[in-house]
Short mmCIF file of C-alpha atoms in Angstrom, two decimals:
data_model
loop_
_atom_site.label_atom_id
_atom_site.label_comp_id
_atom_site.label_asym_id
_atom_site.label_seq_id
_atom_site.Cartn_x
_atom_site.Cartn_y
_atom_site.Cartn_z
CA UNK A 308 16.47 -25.98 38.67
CA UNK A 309 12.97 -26.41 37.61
CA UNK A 310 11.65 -28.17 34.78
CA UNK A 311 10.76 -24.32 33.51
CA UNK A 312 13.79 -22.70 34.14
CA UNK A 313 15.55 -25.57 32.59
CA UNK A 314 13.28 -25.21 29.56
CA UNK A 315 14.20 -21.29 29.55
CA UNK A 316 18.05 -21.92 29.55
CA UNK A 317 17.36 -24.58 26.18
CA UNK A 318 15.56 -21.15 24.60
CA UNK A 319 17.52 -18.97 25.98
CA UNK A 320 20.97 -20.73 24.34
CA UNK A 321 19.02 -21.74 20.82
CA UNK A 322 18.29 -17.95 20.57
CA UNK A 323 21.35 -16.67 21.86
CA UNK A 324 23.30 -16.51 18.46
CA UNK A 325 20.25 -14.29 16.90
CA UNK A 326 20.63 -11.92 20.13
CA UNK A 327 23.88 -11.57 19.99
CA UNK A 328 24.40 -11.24 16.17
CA UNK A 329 21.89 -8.66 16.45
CA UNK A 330 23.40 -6.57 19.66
CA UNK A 331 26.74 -6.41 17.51
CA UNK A 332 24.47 -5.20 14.46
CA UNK A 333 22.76 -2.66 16.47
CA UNK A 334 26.46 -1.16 18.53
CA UNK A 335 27.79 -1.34 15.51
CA UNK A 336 24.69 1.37 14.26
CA UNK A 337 25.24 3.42 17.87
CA UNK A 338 29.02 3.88 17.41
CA UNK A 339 28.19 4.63 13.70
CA UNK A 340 26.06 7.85 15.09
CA UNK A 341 28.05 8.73 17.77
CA UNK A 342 30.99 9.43 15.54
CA UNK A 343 28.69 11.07 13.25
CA UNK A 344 26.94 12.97 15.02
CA UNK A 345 30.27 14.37 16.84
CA UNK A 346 31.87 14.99 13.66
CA UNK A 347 28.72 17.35 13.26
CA UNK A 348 28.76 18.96 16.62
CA UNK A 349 25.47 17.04 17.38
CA UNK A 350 23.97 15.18 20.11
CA UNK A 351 23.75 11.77 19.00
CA UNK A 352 21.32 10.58 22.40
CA UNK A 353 19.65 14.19 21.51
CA UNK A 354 18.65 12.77 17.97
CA UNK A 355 17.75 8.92 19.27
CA UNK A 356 15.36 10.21 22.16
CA UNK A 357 14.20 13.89 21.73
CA UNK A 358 13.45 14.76 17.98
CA UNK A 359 10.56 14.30 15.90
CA UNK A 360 7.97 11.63 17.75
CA UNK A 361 9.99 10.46 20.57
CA UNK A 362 9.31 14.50 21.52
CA UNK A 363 5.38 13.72 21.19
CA UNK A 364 5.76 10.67 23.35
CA UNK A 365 7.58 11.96 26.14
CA UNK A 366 5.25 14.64 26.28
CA UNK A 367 2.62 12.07 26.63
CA UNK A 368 4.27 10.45 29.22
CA UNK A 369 4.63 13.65 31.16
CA UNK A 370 1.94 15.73 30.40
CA UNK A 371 -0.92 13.16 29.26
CA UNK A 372 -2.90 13.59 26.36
CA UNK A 373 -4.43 17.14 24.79
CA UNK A 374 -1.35 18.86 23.96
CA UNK A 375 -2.14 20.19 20.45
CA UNK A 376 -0.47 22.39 17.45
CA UNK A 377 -1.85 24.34 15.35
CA UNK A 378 -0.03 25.24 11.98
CA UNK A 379 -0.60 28.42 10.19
CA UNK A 380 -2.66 26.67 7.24
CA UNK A 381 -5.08 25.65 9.53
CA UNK A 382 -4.23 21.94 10.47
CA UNK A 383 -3.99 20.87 14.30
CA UNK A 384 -1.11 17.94 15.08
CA UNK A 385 -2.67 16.80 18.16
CA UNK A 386 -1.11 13.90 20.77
CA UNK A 387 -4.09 11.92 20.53
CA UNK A 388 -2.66 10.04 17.72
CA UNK A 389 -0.33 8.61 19.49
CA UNK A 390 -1.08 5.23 20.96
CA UNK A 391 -0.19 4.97 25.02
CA UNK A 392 1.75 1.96 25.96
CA UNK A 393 5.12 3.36 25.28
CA UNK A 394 4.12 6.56 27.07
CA UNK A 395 2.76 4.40 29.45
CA UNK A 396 6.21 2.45 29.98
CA UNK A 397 8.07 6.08 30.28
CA UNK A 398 6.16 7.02 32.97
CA UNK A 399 6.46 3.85 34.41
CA UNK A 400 10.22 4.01 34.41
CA UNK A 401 10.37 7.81 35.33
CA UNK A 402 8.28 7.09 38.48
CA UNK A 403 10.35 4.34 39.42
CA UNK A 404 14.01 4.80 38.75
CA UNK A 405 16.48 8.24 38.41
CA UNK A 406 15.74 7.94 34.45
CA UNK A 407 14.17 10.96 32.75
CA UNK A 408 10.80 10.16 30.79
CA UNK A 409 13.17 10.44 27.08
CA UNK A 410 15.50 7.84 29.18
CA UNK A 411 12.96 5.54 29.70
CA UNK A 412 11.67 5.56 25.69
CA UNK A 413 15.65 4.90 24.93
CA UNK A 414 15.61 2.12 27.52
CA UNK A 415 12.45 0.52 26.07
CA UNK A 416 13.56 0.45 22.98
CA UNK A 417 16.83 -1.14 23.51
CA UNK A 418 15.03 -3.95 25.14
CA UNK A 419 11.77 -4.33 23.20
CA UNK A 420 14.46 -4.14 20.47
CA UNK A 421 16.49 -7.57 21.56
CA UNK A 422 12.58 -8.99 22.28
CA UNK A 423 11.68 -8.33 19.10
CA UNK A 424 14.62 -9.86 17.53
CA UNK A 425 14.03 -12.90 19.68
CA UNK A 426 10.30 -12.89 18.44
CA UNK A 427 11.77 -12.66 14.85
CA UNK A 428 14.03 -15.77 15.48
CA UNK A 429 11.38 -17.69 17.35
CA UNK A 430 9.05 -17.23 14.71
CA UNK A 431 11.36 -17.73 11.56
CA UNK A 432 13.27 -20.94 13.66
CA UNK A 433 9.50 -22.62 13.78
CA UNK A 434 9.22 -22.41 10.46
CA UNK A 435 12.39 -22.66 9.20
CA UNK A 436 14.66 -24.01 11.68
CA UNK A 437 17.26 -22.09 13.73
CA UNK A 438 19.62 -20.99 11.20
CA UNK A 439 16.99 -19.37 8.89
CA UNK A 440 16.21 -17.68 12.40
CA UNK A 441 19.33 -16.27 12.46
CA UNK A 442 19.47 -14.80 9.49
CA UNK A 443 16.23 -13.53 9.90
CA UNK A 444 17.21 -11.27 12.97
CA UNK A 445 20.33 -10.01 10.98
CA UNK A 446 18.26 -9.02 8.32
CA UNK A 447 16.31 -7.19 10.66
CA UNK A 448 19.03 -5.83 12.38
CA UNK A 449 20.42 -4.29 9.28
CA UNK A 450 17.89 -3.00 7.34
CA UNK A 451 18.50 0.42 6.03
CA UNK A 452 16.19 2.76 8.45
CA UNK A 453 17.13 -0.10 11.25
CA UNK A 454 18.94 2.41 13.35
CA UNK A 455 14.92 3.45 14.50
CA UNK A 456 14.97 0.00 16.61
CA UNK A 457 17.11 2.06 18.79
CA UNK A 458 15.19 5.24 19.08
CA UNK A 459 12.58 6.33 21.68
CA UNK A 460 9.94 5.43 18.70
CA UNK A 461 7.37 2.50 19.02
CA UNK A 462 8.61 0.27 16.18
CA UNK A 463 10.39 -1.81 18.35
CA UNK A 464 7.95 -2.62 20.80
CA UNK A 465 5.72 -3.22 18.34
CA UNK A 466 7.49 -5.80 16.30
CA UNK A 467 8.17 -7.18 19.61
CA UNK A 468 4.45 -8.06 20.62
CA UNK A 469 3.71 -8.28 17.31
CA UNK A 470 6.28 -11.36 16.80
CA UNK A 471 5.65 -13.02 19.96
CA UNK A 472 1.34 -12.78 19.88
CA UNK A 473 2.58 -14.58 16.00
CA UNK A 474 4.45 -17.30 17.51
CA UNK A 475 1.80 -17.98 20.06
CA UNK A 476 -0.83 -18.14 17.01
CA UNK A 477 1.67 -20.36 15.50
CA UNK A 478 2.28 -22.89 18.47
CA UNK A 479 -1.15 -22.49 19.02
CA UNK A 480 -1.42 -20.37 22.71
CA UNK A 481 -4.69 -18.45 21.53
CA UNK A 482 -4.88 -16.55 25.10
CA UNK A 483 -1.40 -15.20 25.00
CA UNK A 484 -1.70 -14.32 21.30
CA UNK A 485 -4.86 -12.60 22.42
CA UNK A 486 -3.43 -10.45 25.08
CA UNK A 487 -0.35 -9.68 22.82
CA UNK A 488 -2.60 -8.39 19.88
CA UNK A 489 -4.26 -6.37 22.64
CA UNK A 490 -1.13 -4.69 24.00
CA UNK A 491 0.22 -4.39 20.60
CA UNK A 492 -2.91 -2.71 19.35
CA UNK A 493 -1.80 -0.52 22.54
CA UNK A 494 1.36 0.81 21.20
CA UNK A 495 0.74 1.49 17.25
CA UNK A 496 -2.76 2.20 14.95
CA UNK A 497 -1.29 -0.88 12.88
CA UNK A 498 -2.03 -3.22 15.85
CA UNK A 499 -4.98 -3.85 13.12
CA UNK A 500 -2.47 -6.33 11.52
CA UNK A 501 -2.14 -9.06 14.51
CA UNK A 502 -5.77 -8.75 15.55
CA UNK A 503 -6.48 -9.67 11.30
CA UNK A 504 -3.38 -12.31 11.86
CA UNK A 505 -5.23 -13.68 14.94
CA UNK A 506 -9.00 -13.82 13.87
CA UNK A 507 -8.19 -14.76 10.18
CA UNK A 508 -6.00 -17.66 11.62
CA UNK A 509 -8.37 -18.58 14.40
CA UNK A 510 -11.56 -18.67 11.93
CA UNK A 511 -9.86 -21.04 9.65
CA UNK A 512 -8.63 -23.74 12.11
CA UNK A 513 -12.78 -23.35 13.62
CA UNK A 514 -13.61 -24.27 9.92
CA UNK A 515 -10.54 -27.11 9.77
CA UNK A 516 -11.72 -28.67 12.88
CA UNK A 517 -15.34 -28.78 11.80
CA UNK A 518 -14.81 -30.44 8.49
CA UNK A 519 -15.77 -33.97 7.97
CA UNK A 520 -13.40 -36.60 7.39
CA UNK A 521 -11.75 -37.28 4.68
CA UNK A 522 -12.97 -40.97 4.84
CA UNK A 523 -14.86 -43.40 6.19
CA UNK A 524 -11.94 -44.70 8.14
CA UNK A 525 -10.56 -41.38 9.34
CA UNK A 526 -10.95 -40.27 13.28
CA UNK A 527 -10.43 -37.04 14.29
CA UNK A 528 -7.70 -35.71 16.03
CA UNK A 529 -8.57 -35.65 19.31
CA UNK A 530 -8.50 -31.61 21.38
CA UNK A 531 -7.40 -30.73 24.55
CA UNK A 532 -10.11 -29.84 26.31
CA UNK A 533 -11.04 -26.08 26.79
CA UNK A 534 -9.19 -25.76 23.33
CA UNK A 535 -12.32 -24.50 21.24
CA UNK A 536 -13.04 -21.92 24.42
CA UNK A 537 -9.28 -20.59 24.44
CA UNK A 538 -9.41 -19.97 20.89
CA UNK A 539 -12.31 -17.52 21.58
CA UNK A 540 -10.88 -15.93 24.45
CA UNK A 541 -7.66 -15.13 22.70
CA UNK A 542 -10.26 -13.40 19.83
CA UNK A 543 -12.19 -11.62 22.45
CA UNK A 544 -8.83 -10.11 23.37
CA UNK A 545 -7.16 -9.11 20.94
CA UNK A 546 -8.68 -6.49 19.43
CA UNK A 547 -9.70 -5.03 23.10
CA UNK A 548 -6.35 -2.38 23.05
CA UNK A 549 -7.27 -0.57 19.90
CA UNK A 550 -10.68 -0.77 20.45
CA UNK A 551 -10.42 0.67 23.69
CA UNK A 552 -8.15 3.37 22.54
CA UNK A 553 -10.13 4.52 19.72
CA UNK A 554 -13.51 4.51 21.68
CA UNK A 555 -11.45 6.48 24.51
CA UNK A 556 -10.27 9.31 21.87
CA UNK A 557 -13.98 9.40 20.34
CA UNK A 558 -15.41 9.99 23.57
CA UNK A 559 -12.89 12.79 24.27
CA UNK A 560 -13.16 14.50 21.72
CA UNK A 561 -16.83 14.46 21.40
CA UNK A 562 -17.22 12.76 18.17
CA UNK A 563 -18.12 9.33 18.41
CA UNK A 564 -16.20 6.56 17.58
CA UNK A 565 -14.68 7.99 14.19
CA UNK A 566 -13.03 11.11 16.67
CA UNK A 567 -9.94 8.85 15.94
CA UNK A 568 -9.99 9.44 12.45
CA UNK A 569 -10.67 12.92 12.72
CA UNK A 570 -7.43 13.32 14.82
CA UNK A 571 -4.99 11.91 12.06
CA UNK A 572 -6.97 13.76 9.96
CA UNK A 573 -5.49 16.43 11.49
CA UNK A 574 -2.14 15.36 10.40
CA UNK A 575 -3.19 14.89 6.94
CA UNK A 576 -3.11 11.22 7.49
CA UNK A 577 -5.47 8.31 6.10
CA UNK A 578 -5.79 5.55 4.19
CA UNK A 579 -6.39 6.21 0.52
CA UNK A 580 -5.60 3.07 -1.64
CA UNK A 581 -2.35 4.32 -2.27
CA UNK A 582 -3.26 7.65 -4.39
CA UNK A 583 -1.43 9.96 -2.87
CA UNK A 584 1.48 7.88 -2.83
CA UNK A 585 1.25 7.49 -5.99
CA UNK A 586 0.89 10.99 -7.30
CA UNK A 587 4.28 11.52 -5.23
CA UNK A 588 6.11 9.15 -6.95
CA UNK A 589 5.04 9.99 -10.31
CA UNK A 590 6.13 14.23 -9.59
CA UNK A 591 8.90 12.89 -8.83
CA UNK A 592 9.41 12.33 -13.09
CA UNK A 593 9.01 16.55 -13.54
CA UNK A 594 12.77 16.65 -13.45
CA UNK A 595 15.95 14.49 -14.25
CA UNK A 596 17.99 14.52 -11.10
CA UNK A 597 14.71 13.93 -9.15
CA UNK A 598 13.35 10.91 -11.60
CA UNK A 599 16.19 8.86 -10.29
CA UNK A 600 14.33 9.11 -7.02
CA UNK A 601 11.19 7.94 -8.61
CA UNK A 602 13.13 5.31 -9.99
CA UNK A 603 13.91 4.02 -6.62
CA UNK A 604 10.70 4.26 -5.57
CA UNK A 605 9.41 2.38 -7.91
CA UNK A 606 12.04 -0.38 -7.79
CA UNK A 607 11.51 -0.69 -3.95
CA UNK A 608 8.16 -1.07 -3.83
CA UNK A 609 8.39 -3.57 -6.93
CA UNK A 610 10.53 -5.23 -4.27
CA UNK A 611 8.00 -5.42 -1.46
CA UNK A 612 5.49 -6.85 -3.45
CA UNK A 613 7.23 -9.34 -5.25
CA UNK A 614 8.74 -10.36 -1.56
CA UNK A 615 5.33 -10.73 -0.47
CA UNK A 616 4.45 -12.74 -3.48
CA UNK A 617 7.45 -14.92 -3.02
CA UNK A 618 5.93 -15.45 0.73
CA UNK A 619 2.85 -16.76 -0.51
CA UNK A 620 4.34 -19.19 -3.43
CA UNK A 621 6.55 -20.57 -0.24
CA UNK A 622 3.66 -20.93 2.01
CA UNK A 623 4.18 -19.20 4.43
CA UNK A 624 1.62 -20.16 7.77
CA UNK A 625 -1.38 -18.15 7.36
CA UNK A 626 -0.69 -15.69 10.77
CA UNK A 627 2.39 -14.52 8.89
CA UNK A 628 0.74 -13.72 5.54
CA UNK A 629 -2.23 -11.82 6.80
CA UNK A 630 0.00 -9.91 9.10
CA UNK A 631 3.09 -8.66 6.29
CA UNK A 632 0.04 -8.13 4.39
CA UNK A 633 -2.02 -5.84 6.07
CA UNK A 634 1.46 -3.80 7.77
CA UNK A 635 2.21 -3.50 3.81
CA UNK A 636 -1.05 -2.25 3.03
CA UNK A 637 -1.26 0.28 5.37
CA UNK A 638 2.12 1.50 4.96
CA UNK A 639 2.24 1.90 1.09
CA UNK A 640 -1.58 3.11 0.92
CA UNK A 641 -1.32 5.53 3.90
CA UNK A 642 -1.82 9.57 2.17
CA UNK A 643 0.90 11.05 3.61
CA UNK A 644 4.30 11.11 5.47
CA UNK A 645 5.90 9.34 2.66
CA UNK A 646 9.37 9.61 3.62
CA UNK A 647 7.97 7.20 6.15
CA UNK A 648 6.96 4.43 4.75
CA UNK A 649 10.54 3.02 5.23
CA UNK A 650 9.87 3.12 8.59
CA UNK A 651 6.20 2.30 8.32
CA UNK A 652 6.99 -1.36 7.10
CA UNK A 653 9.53 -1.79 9.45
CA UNK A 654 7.71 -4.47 11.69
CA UNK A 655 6.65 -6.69 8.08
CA UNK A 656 9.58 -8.99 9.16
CA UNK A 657 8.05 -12.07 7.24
CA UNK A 658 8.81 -10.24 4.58
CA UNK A 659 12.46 -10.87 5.08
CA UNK A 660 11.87 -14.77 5.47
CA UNK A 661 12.74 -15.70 2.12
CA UNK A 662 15.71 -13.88 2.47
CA UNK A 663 16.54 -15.73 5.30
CA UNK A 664 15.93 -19.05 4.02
CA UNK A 665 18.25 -18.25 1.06
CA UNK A 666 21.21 -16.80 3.07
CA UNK A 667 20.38 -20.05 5.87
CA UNK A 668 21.54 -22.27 2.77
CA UNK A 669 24.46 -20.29 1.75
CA UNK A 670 27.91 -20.91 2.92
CA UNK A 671 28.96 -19.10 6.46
CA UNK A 672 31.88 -17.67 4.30
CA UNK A 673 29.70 -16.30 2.10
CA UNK A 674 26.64 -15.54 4.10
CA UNK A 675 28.80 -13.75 7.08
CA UNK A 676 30.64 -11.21 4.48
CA UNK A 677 27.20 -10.24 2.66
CA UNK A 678 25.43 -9.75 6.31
CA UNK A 679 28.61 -7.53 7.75
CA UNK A 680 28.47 -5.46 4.41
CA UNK A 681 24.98 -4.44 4.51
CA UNK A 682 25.18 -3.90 8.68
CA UNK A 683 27.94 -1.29 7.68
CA UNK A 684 26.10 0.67 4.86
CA UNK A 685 23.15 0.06 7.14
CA UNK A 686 24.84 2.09 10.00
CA UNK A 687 26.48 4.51 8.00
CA UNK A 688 23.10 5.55 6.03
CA UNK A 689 21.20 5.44 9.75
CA UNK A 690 23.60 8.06 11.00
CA UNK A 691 23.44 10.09 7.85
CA UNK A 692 19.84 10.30 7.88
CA UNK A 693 19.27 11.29 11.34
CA UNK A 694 21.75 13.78 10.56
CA UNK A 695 19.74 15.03 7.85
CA UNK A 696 16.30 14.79 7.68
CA UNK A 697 15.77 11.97 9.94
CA UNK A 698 12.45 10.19 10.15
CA UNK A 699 9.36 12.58 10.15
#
């Protein structure tokens, strides 16, 4: 066995409680729907890999992009908004195995799920150590609206690029981080967040390694060599995905490089400080039984923030800050598809790492109870929203 392989199997076996912890998590979610969904007469594969945007994605995959509706007030919901690596990866699998193009989104998301999970480990276990790790994939696995890590959606692969271009910013492998921000800027418009995570971190350790010495007697740490060019090349790269995306969608539909814009305009979709949101929440005090909604609301995102605050008072490695904090931002100040912000901050994992840290200190017999509760109210609400409403 190599020296690499060996060095696999040592990562591979640190990592292997978080993967497995988190498979049982996520078959415990599966069986959850299953039953569910048969108790409803329902299709429970029908609702993971062929309803609301796993349908826009296969038909990506299958028909490319300029498929368009129009809706009877006048606004066009056209493909276009949809990034292309997991279409890309359908038609990849479709071409080159028996599966169907919504069997290959499933099949990608299963694994980009367990990568992602591994990223979330890696990432919290080099900060934290390996137990905080763990609990830092559980957490992930059950979150409430963590039952879309299994669906033919992109959130999985995201967090999964997004986690691993992180922990090559944090172990300081500027060319892979590069071409992960890329890829991930590839799959989802909030690929903005590990390009910022990448340049924001990269700028600062330019402006670290440039400042004098603290004194007269200090010497600078010595760099590899090449290190000052690989830190550029991983910039250079990572913003090349979205960039390339957007300029392609401009220059197809004729309107420069802003056409992108104009296309989620189209699903009444922007960026609007967090108006709009706000308006929703506060209609949501016209009437008793729906004020308790607003309540909610407001508790939860009271809860986001002050996580993120409680990031920042730990100190948290820059990467991780700039990256919960812009995925935060654009999820809570996005104008519309509210019942999606849930979903929308799914990839913020570091917002889970204090979490993490607290349950890593806790007692097995009292951390293993609270983590199995949570996974089953996690699975049970999964299955009863995609039996409902589901995620728009």
């Amino acid at each position: 066995m190599t020296d690499l392989e060996t060095r696999g199997a040592a990562t591979l076996r640190r990592a292997a409680p978080a993967l497995l912890g988190y498979a049982a998590v996520r078959a415990l979610g599966l069986l959850t729907l299953a039953l569910w969904s048969a108790a409803r007469d329902k299709s429970a594969y029908t609702l993971l890999t062929a309803r609301w945007d796993a349908l826009w994605y296969t038909r990506v995959a299958e028909l490319g992009y300029g498929y368009e509706v129009r809706l009877p007030n006048g606004d066009v919901h056209s493909n276009l908004a949809f990034f292309p690596l997991l279409p890309w990866l359908e038609r990849l699998l479709a071409a080159t195995t028996p599966l169907s193009y919504a069997d290959g989104g499933f099949v990608v998301a299963l694994l980009a799920s367990l990568a992602a999970a591994w990223g979330v480990f890696a990432v919290t276990d080099h900060v934290y150590g390996p137990r905080a790790g763990v609990c830092a994939a559980l957490l992930w696995a059950v979150l409430p609206v963590g039952i879309v890590q299994s669906m033919a959606y992109s959130e999985s692969l995201f967090t999964a690029l997004a986690a691993w271009s992180l922990y090559a910013v944090l172990t300081g492998r500027w060319v892979t981080a590069g071409a992960l921000a890329s890829l991930a800027g590839l799959t989802r418009p909030v690929g903005l967040a590990v390009v910022a995570a990448v340049w924001a971190t990269a700028i600062t350790s330019f402006v670290r390694d440039r400042r004098p010495p603290a004194g007269a007697a200090s010497v600078p740490e010595p760099k590899a060599p090449g290190a000052d060019a690989r830190r550029v090349l991983g910039m250079l790269l990572a913003p090349l995905g979205a960039a390339a995306y957007v300029l392609w969608v401009g220059h197809r539909t004729g309107k420069g490089p802003l056409g992108y814009l104009d296309v989620q305009a189209g699903w009444r979709n922007g960026f609007d400080g967090g108006y709009a949101f706000a308006r929703f929440v506060a209609d949501k005090f016209t009437s008793f039984p729906s004020a308790l909604a607003g309540v909610g609301l407001i508790v939860g995102v009271g809860l986001i923030v002050w996580l993120y605050v409680v990031c920042v008072r730990q100190g948290q490695p820059l990467p991780l800050l700039v990256y919960a904090g812009v995925v935060t931002a654009l999820a809570l100040c996005a104008s519309s598809y509210f019942g999606s912000k849930p979903r929308l901050l799914l990839p913020a994992f570091p917002l889970l790492l204090p979490l993490a840290r607290v349950l890593a200190r806790a007692r097995t017999r009292w951390s293993a109870p609270a983590l199995g509760t949570v996974a089953v109210v996690g699975a049970v609400y999964g299955a009863f929203w995609l039996n409902g409403s589901g995620p728009p």
